[in-house]
Tab-separated table of N, CA and C in Angstrom:
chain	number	residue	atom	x	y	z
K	1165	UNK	N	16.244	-52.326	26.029
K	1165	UNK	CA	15.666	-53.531	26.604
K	1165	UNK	C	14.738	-54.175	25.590
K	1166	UNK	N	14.799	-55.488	25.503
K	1166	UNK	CA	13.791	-56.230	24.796
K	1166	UNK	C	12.516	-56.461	24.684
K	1167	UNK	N	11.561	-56.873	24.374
K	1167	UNK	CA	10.052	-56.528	24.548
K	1167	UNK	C	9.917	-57.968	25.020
K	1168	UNK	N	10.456	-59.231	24.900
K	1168	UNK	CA	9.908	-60.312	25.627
K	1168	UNK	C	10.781	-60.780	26.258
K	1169	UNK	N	10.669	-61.402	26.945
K	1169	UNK	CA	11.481	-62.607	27.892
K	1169	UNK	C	11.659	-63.858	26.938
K	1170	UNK	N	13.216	-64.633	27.182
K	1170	UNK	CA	13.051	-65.662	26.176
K	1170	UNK	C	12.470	-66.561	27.029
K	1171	UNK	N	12.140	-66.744	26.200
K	1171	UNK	CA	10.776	-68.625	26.303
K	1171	UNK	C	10.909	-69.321	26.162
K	1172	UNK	N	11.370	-70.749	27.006
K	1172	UNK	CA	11.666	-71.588	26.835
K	1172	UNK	C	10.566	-72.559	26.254
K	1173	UNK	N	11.241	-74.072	25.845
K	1173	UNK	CA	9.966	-74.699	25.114
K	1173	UNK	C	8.979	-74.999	26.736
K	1174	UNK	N	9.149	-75.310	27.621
K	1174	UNK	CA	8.062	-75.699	28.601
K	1174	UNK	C	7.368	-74.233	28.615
K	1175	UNK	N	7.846	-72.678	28.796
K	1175	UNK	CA	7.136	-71.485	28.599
K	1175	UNK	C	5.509	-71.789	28.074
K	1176	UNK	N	6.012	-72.114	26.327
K	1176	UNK	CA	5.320	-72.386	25.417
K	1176	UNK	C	4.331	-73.440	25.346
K	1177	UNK	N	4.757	-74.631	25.363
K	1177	UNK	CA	3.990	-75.499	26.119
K	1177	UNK	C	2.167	-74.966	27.147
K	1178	UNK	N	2.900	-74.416	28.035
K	1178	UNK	CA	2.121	-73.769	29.354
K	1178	UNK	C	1.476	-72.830	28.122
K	1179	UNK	N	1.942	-72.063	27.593
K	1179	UNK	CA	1.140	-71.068	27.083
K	1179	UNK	C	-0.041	-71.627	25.746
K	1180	UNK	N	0.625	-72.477	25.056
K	1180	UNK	CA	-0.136	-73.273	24.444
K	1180	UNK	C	-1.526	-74.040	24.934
K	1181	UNK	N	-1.473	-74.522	26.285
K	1181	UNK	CA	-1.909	-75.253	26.829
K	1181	UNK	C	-3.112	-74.459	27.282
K	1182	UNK	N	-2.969	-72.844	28.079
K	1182	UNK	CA	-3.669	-72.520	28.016
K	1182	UNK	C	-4.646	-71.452	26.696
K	1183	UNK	N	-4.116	-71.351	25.613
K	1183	UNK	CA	-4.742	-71.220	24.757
K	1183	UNK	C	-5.810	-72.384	24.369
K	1184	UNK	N	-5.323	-73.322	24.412
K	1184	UNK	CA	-6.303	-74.681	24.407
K	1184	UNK	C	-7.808	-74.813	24.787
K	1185	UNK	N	-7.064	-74.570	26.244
K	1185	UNK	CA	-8.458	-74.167	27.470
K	1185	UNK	C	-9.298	-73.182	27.260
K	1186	UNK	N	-8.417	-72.111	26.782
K	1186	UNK	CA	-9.471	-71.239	25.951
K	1186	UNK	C	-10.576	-71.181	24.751
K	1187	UNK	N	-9.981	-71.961	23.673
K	1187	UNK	CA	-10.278	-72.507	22.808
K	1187	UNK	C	-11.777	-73.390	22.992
K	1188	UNK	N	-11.523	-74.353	23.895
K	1188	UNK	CA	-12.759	-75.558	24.454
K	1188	UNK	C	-13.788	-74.808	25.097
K	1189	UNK	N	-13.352	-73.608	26.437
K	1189	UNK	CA	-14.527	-72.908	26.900
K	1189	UNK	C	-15.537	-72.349	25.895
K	1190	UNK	N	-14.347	-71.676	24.921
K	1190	UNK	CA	-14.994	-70.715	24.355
K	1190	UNK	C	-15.598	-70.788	23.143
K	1191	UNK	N	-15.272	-71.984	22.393
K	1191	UNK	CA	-15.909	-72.376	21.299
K	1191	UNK	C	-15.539	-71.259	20.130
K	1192	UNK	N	-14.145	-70.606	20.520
K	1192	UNK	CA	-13.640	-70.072	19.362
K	1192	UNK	C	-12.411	-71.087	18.124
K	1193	UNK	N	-12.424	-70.298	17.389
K	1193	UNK	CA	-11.187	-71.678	16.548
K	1193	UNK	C	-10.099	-71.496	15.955
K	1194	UNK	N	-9.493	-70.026	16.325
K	1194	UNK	CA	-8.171	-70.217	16.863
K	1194	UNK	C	-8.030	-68.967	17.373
K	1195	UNK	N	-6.641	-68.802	18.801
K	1195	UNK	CA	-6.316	-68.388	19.355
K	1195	UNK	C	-4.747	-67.876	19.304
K	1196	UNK	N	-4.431	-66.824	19.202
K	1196	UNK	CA	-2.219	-66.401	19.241
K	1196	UNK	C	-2.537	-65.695	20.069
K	1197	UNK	N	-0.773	-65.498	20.635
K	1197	UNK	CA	-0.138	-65.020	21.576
K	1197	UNK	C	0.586	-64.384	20.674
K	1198	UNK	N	0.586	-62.838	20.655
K	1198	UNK	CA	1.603	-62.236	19.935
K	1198	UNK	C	1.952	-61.016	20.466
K	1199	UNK	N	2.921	-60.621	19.921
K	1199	UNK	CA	4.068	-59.585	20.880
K	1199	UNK	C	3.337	-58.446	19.901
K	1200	UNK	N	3.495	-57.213	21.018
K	1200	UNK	CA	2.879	-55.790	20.589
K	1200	UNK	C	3.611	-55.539	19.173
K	1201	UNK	N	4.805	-55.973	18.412
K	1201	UNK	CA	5.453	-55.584	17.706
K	1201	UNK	C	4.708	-56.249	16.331
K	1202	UNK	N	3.766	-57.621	16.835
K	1202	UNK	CA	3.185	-57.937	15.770
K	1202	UNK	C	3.551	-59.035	15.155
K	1203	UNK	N	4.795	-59.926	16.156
K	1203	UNK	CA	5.363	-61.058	15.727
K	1203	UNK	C	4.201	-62.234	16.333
K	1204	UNK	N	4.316	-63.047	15.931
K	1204	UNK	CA	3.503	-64.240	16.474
K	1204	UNK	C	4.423	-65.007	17.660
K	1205	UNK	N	3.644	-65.369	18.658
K	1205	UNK	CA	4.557	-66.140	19.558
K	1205	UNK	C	4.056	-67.340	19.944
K	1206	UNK	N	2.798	-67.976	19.759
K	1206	UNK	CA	2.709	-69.233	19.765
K	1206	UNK	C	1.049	-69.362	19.229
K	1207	UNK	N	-0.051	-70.141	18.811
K	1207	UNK	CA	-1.203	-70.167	18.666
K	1207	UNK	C	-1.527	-71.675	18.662
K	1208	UNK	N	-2.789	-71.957	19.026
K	1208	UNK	CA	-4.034	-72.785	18.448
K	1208	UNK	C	-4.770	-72.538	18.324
K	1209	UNK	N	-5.630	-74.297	17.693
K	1209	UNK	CA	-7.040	-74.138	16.930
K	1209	UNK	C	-6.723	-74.219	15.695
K	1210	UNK	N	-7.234	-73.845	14.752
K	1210	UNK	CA	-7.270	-73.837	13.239
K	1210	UNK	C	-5.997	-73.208	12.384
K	1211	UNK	N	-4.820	-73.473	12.909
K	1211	UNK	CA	-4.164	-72.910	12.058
K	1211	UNK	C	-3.702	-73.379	10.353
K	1212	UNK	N	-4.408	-73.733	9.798
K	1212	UNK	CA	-4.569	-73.918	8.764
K	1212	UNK	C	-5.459	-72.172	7.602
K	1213	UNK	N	-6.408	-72.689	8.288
K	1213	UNK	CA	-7.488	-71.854	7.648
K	1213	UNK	C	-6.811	-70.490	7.288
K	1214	UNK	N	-5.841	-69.736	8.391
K	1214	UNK	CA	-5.981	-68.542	8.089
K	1214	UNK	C	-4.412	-67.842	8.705
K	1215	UNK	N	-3.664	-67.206	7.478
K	1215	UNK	CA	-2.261	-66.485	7.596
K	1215	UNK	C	-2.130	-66.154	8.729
K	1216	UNK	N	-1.203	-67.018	10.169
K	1216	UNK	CA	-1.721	-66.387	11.304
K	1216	UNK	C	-0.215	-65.182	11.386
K	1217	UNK	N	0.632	-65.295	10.500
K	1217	UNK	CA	1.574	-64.289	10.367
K	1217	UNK	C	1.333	-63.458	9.941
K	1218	UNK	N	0.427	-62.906	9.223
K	1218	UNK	CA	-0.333	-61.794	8.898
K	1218	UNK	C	-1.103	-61.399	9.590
K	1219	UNK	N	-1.622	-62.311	10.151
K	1219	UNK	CA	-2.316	-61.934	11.450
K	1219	UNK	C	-2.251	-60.951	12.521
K	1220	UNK	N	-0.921	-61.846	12.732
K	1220	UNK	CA	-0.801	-61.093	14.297
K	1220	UNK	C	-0.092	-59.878	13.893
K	1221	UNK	N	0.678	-59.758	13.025
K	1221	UNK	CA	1.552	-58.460	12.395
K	1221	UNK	C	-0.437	-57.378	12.156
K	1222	UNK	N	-1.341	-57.944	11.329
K	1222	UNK	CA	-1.905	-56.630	11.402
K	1222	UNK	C	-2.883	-56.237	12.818
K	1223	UNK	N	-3.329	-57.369	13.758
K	1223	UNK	CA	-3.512	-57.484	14.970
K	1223	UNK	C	-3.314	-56.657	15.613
K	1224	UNK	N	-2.117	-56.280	15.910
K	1224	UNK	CA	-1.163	-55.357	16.596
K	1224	UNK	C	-1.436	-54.431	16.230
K	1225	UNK	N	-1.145	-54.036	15.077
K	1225	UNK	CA	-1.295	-52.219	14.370
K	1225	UNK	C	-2.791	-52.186	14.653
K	1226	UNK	N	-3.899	-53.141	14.652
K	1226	UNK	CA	-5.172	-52.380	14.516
K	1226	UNK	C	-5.342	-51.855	15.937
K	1227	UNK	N	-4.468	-53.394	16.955
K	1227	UNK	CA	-4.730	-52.380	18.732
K	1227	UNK	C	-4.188	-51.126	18.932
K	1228	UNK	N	-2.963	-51.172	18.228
K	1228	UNK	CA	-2.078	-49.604	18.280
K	1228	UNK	C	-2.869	-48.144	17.851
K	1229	UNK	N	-3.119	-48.951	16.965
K	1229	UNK	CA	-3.971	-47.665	16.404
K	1229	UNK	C	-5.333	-47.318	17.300
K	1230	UNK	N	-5.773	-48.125	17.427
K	1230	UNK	CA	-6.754	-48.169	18.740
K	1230	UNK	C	-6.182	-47.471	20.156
K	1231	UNK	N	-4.906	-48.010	20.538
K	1231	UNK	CA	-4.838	-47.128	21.793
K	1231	UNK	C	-4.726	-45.760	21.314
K	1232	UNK	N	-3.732	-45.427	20.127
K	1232	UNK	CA	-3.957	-43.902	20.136
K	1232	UNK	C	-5.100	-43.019	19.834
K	1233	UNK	N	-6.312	-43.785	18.928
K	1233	UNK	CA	-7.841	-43.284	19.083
K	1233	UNK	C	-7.687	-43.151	20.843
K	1234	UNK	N	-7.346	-44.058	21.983
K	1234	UNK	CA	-7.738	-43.797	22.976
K	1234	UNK	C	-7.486	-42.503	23.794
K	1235	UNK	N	-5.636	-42.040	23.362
K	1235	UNK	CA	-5.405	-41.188	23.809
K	1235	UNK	C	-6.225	-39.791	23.225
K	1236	UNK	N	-6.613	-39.718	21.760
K	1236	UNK	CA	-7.541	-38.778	21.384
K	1236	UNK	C	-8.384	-38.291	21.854
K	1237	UNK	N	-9.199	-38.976	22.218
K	1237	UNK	CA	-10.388	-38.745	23.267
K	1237	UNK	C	-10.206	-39.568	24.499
K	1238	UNK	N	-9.270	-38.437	24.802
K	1238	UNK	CA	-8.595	-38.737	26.572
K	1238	UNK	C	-8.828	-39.972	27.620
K	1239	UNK	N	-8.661	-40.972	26.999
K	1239	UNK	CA	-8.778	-42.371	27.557
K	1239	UNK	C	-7.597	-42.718	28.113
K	1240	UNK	N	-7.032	-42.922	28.924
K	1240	UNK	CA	-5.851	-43.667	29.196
K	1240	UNK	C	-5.763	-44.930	28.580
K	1241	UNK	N	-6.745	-46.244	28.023
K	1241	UNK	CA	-6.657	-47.159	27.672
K	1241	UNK	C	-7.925	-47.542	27.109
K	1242	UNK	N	-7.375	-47.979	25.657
K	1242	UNK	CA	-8.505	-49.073	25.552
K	1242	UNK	C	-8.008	-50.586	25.531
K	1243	UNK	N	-8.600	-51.583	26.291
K	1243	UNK	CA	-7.788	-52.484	26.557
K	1243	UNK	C	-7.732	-54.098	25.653
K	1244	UNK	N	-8.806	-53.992	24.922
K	1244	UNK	CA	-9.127	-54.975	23.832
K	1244	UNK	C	-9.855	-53.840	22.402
K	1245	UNK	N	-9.906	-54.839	21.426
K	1245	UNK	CA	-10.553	-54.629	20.201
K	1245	UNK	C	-11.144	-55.601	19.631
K	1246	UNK	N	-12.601	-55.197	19.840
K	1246	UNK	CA	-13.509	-56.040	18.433
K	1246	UNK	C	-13.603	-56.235	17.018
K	1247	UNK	N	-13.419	-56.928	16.458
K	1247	UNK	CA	-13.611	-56.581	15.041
K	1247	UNK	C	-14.699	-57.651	14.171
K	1248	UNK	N	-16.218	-57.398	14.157
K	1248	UNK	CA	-17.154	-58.309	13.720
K	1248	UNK	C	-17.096	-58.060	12.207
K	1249	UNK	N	-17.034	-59.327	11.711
K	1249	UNK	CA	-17.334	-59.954	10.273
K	1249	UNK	C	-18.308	-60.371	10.096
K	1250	UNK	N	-18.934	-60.711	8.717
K	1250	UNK	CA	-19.939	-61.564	8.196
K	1250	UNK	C	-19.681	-63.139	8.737
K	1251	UNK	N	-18.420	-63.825	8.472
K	1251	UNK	CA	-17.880	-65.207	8.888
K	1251	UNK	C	-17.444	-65.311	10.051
K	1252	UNK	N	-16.154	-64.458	9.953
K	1252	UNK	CA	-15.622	-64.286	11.325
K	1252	UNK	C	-15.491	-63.015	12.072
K	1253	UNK	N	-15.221	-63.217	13.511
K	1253	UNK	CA	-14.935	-61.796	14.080
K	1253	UNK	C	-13.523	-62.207	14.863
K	1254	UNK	N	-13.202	-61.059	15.267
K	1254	UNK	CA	-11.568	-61.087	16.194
K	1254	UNK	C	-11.634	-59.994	17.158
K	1255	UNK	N	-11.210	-60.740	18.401
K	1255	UNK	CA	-11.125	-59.995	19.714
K	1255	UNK	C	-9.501	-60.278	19.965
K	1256	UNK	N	-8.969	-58.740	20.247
K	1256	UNK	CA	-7.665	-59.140	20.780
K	1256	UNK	C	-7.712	-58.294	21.829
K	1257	UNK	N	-6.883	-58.922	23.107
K	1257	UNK	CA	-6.970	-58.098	24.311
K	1257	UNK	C	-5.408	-57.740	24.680
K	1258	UNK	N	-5.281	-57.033	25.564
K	1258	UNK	CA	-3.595	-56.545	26.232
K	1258	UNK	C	-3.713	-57.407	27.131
K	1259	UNK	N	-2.816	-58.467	27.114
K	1259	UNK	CA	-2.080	-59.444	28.400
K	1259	UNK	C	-1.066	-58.712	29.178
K	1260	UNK	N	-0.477	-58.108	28.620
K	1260	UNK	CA	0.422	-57.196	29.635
K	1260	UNK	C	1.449	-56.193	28.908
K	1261	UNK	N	2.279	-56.056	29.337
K	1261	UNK	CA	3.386	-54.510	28.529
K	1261	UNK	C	3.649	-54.901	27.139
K	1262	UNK	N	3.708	-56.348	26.858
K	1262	UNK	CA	4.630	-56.374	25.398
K	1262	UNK	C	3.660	-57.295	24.722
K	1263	UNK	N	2.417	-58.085	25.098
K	1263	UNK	CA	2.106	-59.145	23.968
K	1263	UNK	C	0.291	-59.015	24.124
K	1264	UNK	N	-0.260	-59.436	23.649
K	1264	UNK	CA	-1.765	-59.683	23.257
K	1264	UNK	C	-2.113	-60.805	22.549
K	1265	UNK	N	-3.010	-61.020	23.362
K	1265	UNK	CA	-4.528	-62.536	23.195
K	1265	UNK	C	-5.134	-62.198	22.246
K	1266	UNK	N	-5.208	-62.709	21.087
K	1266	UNK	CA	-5.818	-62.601	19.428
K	1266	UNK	C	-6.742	-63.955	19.735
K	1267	UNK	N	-8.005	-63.493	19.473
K	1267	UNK	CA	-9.136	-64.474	19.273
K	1267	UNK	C	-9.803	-64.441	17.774
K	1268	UNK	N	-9.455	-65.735	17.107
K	1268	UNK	CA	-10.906	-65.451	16.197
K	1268	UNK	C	-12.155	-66.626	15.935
K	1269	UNK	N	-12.838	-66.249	15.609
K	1269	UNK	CA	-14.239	-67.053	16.219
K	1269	UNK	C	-15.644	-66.566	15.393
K	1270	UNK	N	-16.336	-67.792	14.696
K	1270	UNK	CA	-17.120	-67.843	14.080
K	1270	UNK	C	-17.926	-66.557	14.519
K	1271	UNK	N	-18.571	-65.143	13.604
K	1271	UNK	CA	-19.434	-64.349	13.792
K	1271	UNK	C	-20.562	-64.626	14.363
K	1272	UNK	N	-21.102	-65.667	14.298
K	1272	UNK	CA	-22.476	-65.358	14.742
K	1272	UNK	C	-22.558	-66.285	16.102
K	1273	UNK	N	-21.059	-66.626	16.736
K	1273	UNK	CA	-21.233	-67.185	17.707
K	1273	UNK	C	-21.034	-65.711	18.922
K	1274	UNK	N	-20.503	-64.927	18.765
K	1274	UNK	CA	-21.443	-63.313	19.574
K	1274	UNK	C	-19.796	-63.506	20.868
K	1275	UNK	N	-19.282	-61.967	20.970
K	1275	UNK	CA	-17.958	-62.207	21.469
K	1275	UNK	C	-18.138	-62.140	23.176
K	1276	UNK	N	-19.354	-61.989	23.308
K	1276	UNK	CA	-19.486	-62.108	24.842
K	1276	UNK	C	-19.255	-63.372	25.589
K	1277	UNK	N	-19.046	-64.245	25.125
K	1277	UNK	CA	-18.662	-65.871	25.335
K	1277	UNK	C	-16.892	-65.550	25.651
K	1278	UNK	N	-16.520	-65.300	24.529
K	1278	UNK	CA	-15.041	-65.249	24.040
K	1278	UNK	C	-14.610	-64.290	25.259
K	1279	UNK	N	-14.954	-63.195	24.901
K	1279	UNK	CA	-14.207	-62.334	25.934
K	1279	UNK	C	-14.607	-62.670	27.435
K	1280	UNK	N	-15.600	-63.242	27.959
K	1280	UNK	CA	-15.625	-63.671	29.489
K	1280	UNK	C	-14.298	-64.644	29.710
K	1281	UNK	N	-14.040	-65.799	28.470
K	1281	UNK	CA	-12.943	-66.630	28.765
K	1281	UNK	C	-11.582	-65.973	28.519
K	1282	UNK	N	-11.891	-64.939	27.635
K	1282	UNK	CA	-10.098	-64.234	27.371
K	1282	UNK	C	-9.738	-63.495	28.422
K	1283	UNK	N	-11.003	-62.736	29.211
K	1283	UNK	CA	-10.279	-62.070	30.234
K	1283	UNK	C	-10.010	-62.940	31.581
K	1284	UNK	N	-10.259	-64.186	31.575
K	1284	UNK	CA	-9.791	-65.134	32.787
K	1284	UNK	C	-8.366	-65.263	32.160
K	1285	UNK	N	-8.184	-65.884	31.129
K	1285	UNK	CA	-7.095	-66.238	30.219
K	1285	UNK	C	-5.559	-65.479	30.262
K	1286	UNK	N	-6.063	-64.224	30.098
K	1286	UNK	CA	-5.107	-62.958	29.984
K	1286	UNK	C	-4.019	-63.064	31.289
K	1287	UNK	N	-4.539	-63.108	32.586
K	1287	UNK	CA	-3.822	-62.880	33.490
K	1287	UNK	C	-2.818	-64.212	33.603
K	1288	UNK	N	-3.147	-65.469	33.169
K	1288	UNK	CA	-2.345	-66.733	33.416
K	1288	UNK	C	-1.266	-66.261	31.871
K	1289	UNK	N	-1.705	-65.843	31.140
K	1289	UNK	CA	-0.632	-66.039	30.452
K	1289	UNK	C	0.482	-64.939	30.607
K	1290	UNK	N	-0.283	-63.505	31.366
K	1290	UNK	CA	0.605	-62.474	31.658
K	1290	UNK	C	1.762	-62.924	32.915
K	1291	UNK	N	1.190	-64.202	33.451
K	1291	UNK	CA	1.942	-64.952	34.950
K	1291	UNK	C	2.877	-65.571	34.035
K	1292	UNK	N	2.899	-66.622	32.544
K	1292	UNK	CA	3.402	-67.029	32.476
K	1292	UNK	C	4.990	-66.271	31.831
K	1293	UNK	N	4.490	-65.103	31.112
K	1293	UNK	CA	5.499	-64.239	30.502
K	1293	UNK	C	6.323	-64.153	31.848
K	1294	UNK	N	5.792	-63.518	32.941
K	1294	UNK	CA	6.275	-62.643	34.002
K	1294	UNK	C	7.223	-63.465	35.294
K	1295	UNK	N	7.144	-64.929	34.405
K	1295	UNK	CA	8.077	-65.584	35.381
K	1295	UNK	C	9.176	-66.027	34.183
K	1296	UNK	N	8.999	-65.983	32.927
K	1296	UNK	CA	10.126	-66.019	32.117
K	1296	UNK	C	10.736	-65.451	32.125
K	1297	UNK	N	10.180	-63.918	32.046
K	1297	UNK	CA	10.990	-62.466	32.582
K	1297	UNK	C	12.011	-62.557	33.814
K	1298	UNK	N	11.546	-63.207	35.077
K	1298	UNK	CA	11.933	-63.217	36.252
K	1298	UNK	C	13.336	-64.196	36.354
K	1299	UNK	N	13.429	-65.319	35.839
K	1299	UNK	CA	14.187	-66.144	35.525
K	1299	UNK	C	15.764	-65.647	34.848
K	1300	UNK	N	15.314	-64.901	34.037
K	1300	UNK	CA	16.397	-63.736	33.609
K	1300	UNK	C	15.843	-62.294	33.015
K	1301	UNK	N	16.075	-61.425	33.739
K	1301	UNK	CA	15.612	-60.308	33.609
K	1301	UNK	C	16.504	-58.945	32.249
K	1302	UNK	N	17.575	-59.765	32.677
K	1302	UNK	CA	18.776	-59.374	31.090
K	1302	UNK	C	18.555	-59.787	29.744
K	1303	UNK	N	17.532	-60.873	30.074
K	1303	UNK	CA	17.665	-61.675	28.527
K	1303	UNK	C	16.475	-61.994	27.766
K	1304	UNK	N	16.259	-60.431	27.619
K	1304	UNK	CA	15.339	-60.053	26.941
K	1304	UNK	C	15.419	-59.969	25.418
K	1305	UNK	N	14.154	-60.020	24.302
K	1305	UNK	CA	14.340	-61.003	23.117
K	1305	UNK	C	13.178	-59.499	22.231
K	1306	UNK	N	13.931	-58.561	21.353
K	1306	UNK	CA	13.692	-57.901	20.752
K	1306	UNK	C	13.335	-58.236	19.193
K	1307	UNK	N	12.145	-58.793	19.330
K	1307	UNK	CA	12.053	-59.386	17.597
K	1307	UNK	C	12.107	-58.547	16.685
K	1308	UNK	N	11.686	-57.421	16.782
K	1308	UNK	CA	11.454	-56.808	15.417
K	1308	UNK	C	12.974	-55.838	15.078
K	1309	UNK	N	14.339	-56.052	16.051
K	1309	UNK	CA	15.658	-56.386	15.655
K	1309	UNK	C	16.305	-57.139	14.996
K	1310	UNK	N	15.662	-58.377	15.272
K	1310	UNK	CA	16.429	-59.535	14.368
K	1310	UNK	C	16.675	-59.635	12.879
K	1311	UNK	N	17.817	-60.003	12.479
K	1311	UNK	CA	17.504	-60.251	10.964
K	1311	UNK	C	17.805	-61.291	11.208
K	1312	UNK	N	16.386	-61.911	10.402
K	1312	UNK	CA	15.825	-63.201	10.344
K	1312	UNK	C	17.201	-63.910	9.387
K	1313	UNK	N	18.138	-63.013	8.337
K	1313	UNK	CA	18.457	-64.068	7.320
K	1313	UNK	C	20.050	-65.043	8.344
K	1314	UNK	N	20.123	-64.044	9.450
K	1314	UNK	CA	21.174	-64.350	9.761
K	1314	UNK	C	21.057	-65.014	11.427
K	1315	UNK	N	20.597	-66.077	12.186
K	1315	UNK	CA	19.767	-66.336	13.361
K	1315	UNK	C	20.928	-67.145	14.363
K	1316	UNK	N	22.030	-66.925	13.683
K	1316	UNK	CA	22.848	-68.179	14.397
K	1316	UNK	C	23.673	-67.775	15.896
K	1317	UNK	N	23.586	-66.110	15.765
K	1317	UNK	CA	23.497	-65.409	17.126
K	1317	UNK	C	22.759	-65.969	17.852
K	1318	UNK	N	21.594	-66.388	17.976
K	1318	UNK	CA	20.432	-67.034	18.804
K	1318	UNK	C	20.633	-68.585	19.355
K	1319	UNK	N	21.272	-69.242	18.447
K	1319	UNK	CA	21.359	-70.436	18.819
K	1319	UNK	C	22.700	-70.892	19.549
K	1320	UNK	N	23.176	-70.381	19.962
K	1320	UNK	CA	24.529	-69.950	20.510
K	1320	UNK	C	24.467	-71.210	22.142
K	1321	UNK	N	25.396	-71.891	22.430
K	1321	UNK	CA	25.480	-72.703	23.833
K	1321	UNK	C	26.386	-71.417	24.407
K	1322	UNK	N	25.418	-71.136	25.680
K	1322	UNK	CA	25.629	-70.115	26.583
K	1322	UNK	C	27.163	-70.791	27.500
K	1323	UNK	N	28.254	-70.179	27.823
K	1323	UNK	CA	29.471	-70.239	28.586
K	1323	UNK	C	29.021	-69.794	29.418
């Protein structure tokens, strides 16, 4: 089985949209949606400033590695990760089975702001995965399968 549901462009849209909202509450300056595997699946805010494909690829491994610190010392979960900088810091949280809310946001603006709005955030976007899912439950979208050089499987008009 696949780790996401495919997403249509209105999906994205919606999910964009509420990254946005997040963004304005929270006075962070930029925000992704990325799949546990570490692919990027949509962002705003500043994407200029900073490799958000590197990003979310090391994003992921730092939560991973984090949940298994959790299982170490017998946690069932840890459910976000901080990471404070001199410039910037990054909060990423678990939206649900396959993807995570990557925040990053000026250091000395303090992540207790950020995370009050990411954890409102989290559940609308885990609604929005969970009705893409629902829509087709077969057609599920395994990124870190794909070879990228060859994509024309994907673009295929469904019979």
């Amino acid at each position: 089985m696949g780790t996401l549901p495919q997403l249509t462009a209105e999906d994205i849209h919606q999910l964009d949209e509420e990254l946005r909202l997040l963004l304005a509450h929270s006075e962070a300056s930029t925000a992704l949606i990325i799949d546990k595997g570490g692919f990027l699946i949509t962002s705003a805010g500043d994407n200029a400033t900073f490799d958000l494909t590197t990003i979310a690829a090391l994003a992921s491994g730092a939560f991973l590695a984090t949940q298994t610190i959790a299982n170490l010392v017998q946690e069932t979960n840890f459910s976000s990760v901080y990471q404070q900088g001199e410039r910037h810091s990054i909060f990423a949280l678990c939206v649900d089975e396959f993807s995570l809310l990557t925040i990053i946001f000026r250091a000395e603006a303090g992540v207790g702001l950020v995370k009050y709005f990411a954890l409102s955030t989290a559940p609308r976007i885990a609604e929005i995965m969970r009705l893409a899912h629902d829509r087709d439950p077969s057609a599920n979208l395994d990124l870190s399968v794909l070879n990228f050089a060859d994509t024309s499987h994907l673009f295929q008009k469904k019979t």
